Coordinates of C-alpha atoms in Angstrom, one line a residue:
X296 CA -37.5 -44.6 -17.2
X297 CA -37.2 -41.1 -15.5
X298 CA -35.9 -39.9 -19.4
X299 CA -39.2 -40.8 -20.7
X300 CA -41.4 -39.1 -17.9
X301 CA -39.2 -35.6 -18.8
X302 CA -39.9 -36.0 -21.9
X303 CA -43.6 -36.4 -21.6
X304 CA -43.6 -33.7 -19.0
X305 CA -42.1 -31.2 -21.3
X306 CA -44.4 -32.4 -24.3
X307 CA -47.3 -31.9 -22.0
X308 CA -46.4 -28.6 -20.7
X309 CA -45.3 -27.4 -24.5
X310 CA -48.8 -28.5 -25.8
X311 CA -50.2 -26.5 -23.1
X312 CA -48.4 -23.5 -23.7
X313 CA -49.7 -23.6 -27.4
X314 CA -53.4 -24.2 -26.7
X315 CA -53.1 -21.1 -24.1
X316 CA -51.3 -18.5 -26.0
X317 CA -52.0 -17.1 -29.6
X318 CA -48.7 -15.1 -29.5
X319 CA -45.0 -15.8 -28.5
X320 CA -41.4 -14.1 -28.0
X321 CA -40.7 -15.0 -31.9
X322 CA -43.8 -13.3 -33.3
X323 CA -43.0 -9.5 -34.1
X324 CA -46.8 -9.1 -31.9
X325 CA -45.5 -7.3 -28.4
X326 CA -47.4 -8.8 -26.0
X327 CA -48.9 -6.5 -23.4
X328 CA -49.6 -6.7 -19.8
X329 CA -50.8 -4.0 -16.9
X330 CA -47.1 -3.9 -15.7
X331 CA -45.9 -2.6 -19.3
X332 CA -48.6 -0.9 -21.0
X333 CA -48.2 2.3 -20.2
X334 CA -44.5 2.3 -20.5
X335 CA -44.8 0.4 -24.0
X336 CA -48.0 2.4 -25.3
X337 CA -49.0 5.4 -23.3
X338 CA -45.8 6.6 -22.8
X339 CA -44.5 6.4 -26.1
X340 CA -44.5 8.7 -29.4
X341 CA -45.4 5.3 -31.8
X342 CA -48.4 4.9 -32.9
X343 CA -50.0 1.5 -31.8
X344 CA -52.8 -1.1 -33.1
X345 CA -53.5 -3.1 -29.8
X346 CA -55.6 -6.2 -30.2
X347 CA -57.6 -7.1 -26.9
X348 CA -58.3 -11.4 -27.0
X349 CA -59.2 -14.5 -25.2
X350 CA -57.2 -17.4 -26.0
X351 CA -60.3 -19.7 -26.2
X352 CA -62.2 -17.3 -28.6
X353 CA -62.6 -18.9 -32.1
X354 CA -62.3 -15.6 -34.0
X355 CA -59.1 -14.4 -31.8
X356 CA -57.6 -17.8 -33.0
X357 CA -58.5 -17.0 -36.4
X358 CA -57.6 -13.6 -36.7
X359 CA -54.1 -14.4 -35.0
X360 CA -52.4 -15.5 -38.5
X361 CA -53.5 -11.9 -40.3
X362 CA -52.5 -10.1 -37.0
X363 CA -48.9 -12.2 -37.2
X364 CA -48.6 -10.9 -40.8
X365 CA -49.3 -7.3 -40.2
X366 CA -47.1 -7.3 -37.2
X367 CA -44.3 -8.4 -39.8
X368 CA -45.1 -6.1 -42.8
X369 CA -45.3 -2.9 -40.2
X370 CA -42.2 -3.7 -38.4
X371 CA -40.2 -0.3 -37.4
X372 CA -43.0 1.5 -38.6
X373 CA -46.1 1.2 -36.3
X374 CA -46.7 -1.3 -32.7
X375 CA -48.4 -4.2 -33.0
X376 CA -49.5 -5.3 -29.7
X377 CA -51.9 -8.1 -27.9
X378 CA -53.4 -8.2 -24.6
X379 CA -54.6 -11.3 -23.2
X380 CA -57.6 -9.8 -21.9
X381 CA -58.9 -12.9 -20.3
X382 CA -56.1 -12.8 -17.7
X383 CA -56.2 -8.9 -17.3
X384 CA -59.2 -8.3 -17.3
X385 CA -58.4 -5.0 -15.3
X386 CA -56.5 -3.9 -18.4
X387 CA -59.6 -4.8 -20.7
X388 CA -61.8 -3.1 -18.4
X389 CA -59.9 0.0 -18.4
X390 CA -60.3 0.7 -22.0
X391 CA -64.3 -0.8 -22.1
X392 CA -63.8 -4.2 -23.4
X393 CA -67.2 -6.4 -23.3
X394 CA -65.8 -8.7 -26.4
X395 CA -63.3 -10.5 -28.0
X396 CA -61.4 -10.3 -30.2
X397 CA -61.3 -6.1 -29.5
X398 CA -58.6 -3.7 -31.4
X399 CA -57.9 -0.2 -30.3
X400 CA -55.7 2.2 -32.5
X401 CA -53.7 4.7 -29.7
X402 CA -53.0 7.2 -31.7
X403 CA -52.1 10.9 -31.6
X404 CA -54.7 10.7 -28.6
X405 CA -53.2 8.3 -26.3
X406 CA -55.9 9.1 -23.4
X407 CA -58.7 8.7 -26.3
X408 CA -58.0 5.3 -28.4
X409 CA -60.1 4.6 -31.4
X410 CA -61.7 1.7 -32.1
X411 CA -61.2 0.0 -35.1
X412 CA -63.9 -1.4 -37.5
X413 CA -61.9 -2.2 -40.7
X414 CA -61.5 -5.4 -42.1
X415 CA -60.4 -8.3 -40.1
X416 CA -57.0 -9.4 -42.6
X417 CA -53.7 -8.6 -42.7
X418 CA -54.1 -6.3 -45.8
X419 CA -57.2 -4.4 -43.9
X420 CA -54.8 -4.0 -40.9
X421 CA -51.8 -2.7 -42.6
X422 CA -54.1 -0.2 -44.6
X423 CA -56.0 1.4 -41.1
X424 CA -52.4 1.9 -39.7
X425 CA -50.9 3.6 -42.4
X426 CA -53.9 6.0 -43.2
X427 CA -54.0 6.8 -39.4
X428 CA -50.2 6.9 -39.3
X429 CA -50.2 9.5 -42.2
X430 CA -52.9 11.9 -40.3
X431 CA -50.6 11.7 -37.5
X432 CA -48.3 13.1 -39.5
X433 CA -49.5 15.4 -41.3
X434 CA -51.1 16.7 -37.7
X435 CA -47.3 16.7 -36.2
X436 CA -46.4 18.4 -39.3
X437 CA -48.7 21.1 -38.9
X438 CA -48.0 22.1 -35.2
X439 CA -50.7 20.1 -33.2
X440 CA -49.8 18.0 -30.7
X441 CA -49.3 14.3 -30.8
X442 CA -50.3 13.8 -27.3
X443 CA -48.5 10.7 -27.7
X444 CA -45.7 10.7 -25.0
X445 CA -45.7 10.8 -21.0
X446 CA -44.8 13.2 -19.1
X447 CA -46.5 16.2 -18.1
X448 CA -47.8 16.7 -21.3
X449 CA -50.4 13.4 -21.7
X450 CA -50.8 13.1 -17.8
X451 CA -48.9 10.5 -17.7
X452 CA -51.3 7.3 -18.3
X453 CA -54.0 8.1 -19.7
X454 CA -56.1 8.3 -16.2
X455 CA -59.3 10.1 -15.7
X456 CA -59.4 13.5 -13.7
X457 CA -59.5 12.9 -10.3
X458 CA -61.2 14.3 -7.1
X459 CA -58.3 15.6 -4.3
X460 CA -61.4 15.2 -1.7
X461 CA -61.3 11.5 -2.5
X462 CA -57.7 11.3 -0.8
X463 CA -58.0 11.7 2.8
X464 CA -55.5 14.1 5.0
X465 CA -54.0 11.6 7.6
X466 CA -51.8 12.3 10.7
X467 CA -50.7 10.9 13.7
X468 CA -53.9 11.6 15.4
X469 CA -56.0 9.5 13.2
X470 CA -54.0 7.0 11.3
X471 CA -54.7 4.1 14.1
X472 CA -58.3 4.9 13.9
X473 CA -59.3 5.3 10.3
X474 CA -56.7 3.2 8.8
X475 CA -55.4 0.5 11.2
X476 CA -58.9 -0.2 12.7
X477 CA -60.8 0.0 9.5
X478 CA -62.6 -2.6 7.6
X479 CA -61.8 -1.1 4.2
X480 CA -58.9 -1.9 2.0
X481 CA -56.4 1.5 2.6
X482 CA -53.2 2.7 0.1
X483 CA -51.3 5.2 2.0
X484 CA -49.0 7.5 0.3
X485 CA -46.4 8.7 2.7
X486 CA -44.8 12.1 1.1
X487 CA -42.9 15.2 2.2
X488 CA -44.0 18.8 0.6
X489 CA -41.3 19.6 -1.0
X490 CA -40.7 16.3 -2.7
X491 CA -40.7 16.6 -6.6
X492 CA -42.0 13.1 -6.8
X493 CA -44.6 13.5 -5.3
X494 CA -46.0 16.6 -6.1
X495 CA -45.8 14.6 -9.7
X496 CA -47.4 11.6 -8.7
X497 CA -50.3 14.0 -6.7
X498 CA -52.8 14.1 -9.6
X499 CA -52.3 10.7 -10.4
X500 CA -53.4 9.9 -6.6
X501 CA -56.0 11.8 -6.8
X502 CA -57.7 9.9 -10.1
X503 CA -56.7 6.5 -9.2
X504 CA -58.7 7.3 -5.5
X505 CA -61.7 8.5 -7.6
X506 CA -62.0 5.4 -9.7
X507 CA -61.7 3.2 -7.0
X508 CA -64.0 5.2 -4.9
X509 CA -66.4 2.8 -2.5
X510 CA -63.5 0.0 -3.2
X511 CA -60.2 1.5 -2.2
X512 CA -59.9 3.9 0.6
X513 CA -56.6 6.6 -0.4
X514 CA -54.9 8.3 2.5
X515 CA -51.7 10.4 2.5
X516 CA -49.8 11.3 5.4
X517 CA -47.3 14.2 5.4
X518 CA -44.3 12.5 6.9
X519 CA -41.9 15.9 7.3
X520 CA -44.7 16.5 9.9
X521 CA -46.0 12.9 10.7
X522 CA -43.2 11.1 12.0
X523 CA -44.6 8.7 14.3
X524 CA -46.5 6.8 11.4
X525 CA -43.6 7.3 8.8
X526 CA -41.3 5.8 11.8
X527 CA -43.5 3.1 12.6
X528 CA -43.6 1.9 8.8
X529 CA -40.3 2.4 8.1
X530 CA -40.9 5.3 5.3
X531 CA -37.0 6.0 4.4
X532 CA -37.9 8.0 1.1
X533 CA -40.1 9.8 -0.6
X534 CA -43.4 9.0 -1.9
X535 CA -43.2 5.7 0.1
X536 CA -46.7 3.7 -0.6
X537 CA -48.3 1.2 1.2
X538 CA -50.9 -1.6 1.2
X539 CA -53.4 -1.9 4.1
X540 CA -55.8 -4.9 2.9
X541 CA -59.0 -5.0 4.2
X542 CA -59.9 -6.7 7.6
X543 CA -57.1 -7.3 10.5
X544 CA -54.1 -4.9 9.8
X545 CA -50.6 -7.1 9.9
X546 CA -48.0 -5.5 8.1
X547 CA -48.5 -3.8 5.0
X548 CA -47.4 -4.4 1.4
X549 CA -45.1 -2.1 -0.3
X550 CA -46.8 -0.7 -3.9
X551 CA -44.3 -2.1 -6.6
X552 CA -46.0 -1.0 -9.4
X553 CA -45.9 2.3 -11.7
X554 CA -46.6 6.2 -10.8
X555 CA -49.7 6.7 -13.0
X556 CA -53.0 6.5 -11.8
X557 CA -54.1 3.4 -14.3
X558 CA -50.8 1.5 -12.9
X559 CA -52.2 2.3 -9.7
X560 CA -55.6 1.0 -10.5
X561 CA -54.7 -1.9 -12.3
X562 CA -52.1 -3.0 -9.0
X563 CA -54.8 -2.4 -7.0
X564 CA -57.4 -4.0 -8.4
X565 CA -55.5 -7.4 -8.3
X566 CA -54.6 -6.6 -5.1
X567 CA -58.3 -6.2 -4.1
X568 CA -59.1 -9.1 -6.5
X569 CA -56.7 -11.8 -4.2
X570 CA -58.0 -10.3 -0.9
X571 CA -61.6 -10.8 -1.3
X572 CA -63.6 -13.4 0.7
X573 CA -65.0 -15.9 -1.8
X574 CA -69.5 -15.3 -1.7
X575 CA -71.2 -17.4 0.4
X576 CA -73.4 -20.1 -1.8
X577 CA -76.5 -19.5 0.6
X578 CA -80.1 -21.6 0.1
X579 CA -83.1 -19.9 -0.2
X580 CA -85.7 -20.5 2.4
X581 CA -87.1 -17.4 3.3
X582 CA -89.0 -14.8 1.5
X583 CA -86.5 -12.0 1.7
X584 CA -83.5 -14.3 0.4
X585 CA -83.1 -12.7 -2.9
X586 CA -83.3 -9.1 -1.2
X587 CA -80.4 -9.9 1.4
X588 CA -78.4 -11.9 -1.5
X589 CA -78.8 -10.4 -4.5
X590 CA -80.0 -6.2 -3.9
X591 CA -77.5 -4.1 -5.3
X592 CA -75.7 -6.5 -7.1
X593 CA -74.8 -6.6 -10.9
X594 CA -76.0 -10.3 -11.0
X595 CA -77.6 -13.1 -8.8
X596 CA -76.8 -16.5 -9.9
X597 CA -79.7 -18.8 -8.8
X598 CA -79.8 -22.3 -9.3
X599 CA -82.4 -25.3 -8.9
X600 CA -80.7 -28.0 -7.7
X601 CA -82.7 -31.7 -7.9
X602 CA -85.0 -32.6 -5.0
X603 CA -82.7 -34.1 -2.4
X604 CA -84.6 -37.8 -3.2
X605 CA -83.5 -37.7 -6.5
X606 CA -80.0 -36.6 -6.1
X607 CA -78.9 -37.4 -2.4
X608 CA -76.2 -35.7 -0.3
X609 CA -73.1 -36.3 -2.1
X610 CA -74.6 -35.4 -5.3
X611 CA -75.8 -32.3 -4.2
X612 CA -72.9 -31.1 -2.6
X613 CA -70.9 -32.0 -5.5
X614 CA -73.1 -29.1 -7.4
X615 CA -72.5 -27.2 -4.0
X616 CA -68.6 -27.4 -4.8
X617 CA -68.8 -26.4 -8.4
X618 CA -71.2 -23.0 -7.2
X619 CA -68.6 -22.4 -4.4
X620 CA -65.3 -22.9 -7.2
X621 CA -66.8 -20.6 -9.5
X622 CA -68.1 -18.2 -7.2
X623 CA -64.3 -17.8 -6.4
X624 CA -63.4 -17.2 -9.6
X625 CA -65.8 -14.5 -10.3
X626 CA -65.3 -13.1 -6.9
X627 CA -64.3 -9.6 -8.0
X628 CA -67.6 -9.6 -10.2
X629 CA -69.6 -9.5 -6.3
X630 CA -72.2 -11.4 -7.5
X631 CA -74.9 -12.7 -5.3
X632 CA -75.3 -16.7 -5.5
X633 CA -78.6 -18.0 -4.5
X634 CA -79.9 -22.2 -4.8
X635 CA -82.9 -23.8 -4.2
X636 CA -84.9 -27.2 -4.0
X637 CA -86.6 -28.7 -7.4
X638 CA -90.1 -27.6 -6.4
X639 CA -89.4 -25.9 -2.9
X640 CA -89.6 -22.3 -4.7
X641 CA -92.1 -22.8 -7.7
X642 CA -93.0 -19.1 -8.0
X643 CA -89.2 -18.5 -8.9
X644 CA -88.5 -21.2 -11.0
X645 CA -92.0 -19.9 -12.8
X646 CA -90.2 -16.2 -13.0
X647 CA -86.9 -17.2 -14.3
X648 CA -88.6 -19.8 -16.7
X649 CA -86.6 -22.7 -15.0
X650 CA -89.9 -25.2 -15.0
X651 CA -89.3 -27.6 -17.7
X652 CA -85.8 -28.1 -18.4
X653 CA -85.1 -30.2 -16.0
X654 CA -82.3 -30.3 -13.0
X655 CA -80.3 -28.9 -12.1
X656 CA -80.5 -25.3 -13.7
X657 CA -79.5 -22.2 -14.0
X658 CA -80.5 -18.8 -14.2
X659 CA -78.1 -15.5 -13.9
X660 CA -80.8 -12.1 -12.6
X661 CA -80.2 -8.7 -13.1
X662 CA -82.9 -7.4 -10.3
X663 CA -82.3 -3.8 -11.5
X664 CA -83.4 -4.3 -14.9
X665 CA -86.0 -7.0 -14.0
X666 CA -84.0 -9.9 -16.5
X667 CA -82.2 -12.8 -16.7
X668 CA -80.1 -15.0 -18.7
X669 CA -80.8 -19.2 -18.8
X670 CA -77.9 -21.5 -19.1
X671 CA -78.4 -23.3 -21.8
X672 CA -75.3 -25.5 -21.6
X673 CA -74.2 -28.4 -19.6
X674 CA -74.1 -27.8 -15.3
X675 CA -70.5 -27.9 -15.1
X676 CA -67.9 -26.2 -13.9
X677 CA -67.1 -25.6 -17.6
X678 CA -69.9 -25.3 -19.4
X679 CA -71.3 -22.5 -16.0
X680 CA -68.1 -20.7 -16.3
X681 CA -68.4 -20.2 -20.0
X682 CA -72.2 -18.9 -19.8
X683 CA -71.1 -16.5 -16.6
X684 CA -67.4 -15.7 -18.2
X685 CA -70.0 -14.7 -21.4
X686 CA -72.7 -12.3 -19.1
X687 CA -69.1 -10.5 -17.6
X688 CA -68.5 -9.2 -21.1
X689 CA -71.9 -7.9 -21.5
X690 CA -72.6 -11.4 -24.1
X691 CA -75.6 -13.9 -23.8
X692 CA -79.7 -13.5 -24.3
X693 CA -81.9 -12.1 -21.4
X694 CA -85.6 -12.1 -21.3
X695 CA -87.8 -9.8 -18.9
X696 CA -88.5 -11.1 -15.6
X697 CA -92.1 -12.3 -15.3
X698 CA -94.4 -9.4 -14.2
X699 CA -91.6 -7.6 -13.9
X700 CA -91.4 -8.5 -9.9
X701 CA -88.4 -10.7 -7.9
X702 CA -90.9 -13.9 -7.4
X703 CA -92.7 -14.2 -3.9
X704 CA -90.5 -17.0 -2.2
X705 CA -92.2 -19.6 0.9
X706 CA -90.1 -20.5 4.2
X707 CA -88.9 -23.6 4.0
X708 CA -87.2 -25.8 5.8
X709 CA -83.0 -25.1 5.4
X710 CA -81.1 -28.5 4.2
X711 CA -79.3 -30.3 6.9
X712 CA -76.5 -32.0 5.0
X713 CA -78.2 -35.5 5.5
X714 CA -79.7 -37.9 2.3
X715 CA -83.1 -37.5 1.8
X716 CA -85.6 -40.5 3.2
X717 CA -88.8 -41.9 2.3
X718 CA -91.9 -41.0 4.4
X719 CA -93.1 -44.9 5.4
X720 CA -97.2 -44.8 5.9
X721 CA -97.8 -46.3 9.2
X722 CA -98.6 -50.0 8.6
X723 CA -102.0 -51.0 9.9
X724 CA -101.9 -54.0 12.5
X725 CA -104.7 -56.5 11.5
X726 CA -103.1 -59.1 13.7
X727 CA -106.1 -58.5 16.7
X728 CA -109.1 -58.6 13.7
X729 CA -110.9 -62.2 13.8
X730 CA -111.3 -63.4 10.1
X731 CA -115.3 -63.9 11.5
X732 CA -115.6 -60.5 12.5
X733 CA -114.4 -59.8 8.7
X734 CA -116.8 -62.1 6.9
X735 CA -119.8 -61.0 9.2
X736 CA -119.3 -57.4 8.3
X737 CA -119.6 -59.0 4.5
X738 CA -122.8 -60.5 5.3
X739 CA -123.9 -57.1 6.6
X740 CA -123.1 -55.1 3.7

């Protein structure tokens, strides 16, 4: 008996492993993560066609067989590589993914990648990278630069030029203040002058604090001259970094990942990612609820949950629960998320073009540009994260926001956890009328 539950373990967990993943170790496909894709790519002379996909996309599953095929026929002659872009989505980001599937050619331009438009087969594939292969070539041929490798020469990672005022100049003095009893998220680099590693890794530092400006606050501390701070967190070489996440300061994490400013971006934005509070689900009951919630965020996600009489307590918090699930999942989105009452807020179900469709419902608002996006599929945890996972990529129809204006919202009262009950109308008590009292009021009238 405990044979035949291994056995259907494994089966389960191999059936698994194929619906997930479009590429394995026995496909001539690399696949790519953040923690190798600058050693792989960036940092290497070949010249690489890098597909960017989400295993549940219907056109990444079919273009995986033609992307197999012109791995194989291009084999010691140009990279074929895949990034699950779904899982790092930091990596996406970085190189302005908003769909799926995406390929980028890195080229004799590592820092610049081209995007490529040819056709979608193994033939059009093997075609792109041998015409691109050939002009980079013919370019290496004629004296220009590849500007393929690491190094010096590329900048190492292909980051973006950075800001030195962005890192700030810490010392003994004000290390407990600004970084210990800080708020923010902190990465300390702890580094001595005349260290050749760091002077290297100083312009990375300074793009990776740029990028992550308002996010991720970037100290360095000159531990030759600092040595109460490098003591107190056991620096013993040189650049030592460190991790200060946000909020109470225990003991920091030591930076494992790589010297270039987009491996420092990528680590950190994980980092960041795992050490964010999940958004509070908050009801909207008074008129400036959207303003508090939802001002200066990319998106609000609203919803019109049914009237508490027609879906009682543990119906509504079991919508409650799938909001609060999802709005940790999309946590490093910051979104605002915002319910109401069936019919407590009619002017914004009116704006958002809710009325109608029945409840419970859904409506993701951009309240810069005045428009929102309806779900149009089930109210699920599913069928919401697809519609959401969809807006995060820049995907999905708005339409304008009525009057262009956030809707005028009433106080009401907030929910208090309980079931809904009927109002009873006061009965009337006839027991004190005398039926001749009744029948002489008949002859009257």
């Amino acid at each position: 008996m405990i044979g035949v539950q291994v056995t259907v373990c494994v089966s389960i967990t191999l059936l698994v492993s194929a619906v997930t993943a479009l590429y394995s170790s026995s496909d001539d496909v690399i696949e790519l993560t953040p923690s190798n894709f600058n050693q792989k790519v960036i940092n290497g002379d070949e010249l690489w066609l890098v597909e960017f996909y989400a295993p549940w996309c219907g056109h990444c599953k079919s273009l995986a067989p033609e992307w197999k095929k012109a791995a194989t026929a291009l084999k010691g002659v140009v990279k074929i590589g895949a990034v699950d872009a779904d899982q790092h989505n930091s990596l996406g980001g970085q190189y302005g993914v908003r769909g799926f599937p995406t390929i980028k050619i890195f080229g004799a331009n590592k820092n610049s990648p081209q995007d490529y438009n040819g056709a979608r087969n193994a033939q059009g594939i093997v075609d792109s990278a041998m015409s691109t292969l050939k002009s980079m070539v013919s370019g290496r041929l004629s004296g220009k630069s590849s500007g393929g490798g690491g190094g010096k020469k590329s900048g190492g990672g292909g980051g973006k030029p950075g800001d030195p005022a962005d890192v700030i100049t810490l010392t003994d003095a004000n290390f407990e203040e600004k970084v210990m009893k800080s708020n923010d998220p902190w990465i300390v680099e702890f580094y001595a002058p005349w260290c050749g590693h760091c002077k290297n890794l100083e312009p990375h530092w300074a793009s990776a604090a740029t990028q992550l400006k308002g996010r991720v606050k970037f100290g360095a501390l000159d531990a030759t001259q600092h040595t109460v701070m490098s003591n107190r967190h056991n620096v013993r070489g040189f650049p030592t970094i460190k991790f200060f996440p946000a909020g109470t300061k225990g003991d920091p994490e030591e930076y494992d990942g790589g010297r270039t400013s987009s491996d420092i971006v990528s680590w950190l934005d994980d980092k960041v990612a795992s050490n964010i509070p999940p958004p509070e689900v908050v009801q909207a009951i008074v008129e400036n609820s959207l303003v508090d919630n939802c001002d200066e965020k990319q998106l609000c996600v609203i919803s019109i949950l049914p009237h508490i009489l027609d879906c009682q307590s543990e119906c509504r918090n079991k919508y409650i629960k799938i909001l609060k699930t999802l709005g940790e999942r999309f946590k490093k989105n910051k979104w605002g998320w915002v319910w109401a009452e069936a019919g407590a807020q009619p002017s914004l179900e009116d704006g958002l073009g809710i009325g109608g469709f029945g409840y419970p419902a859904m409506a993701a608002l951009n309240i810069r540009k005045k428009k929102y996006s309806l779900l149009k599929g089930p109210y699920s945890e599913t069928g919401i994260g697809e519609f959401l996972r969809d807006l995060s990529f820049g995907k999905g129809e708005s339409a304008p926001l009525k009057n262009a204006a956030l809707p005028n919202l009433v106080k009401t009262e907030k929910w208090d956890g309980k079931d809904g009950v009927l109002e009873v109308e006061e009965e009337i008590d006839l027991s004190d009328v005398e039926l001749d009292d009744l029948d002489s009021t008949k002859e009257e009238l």
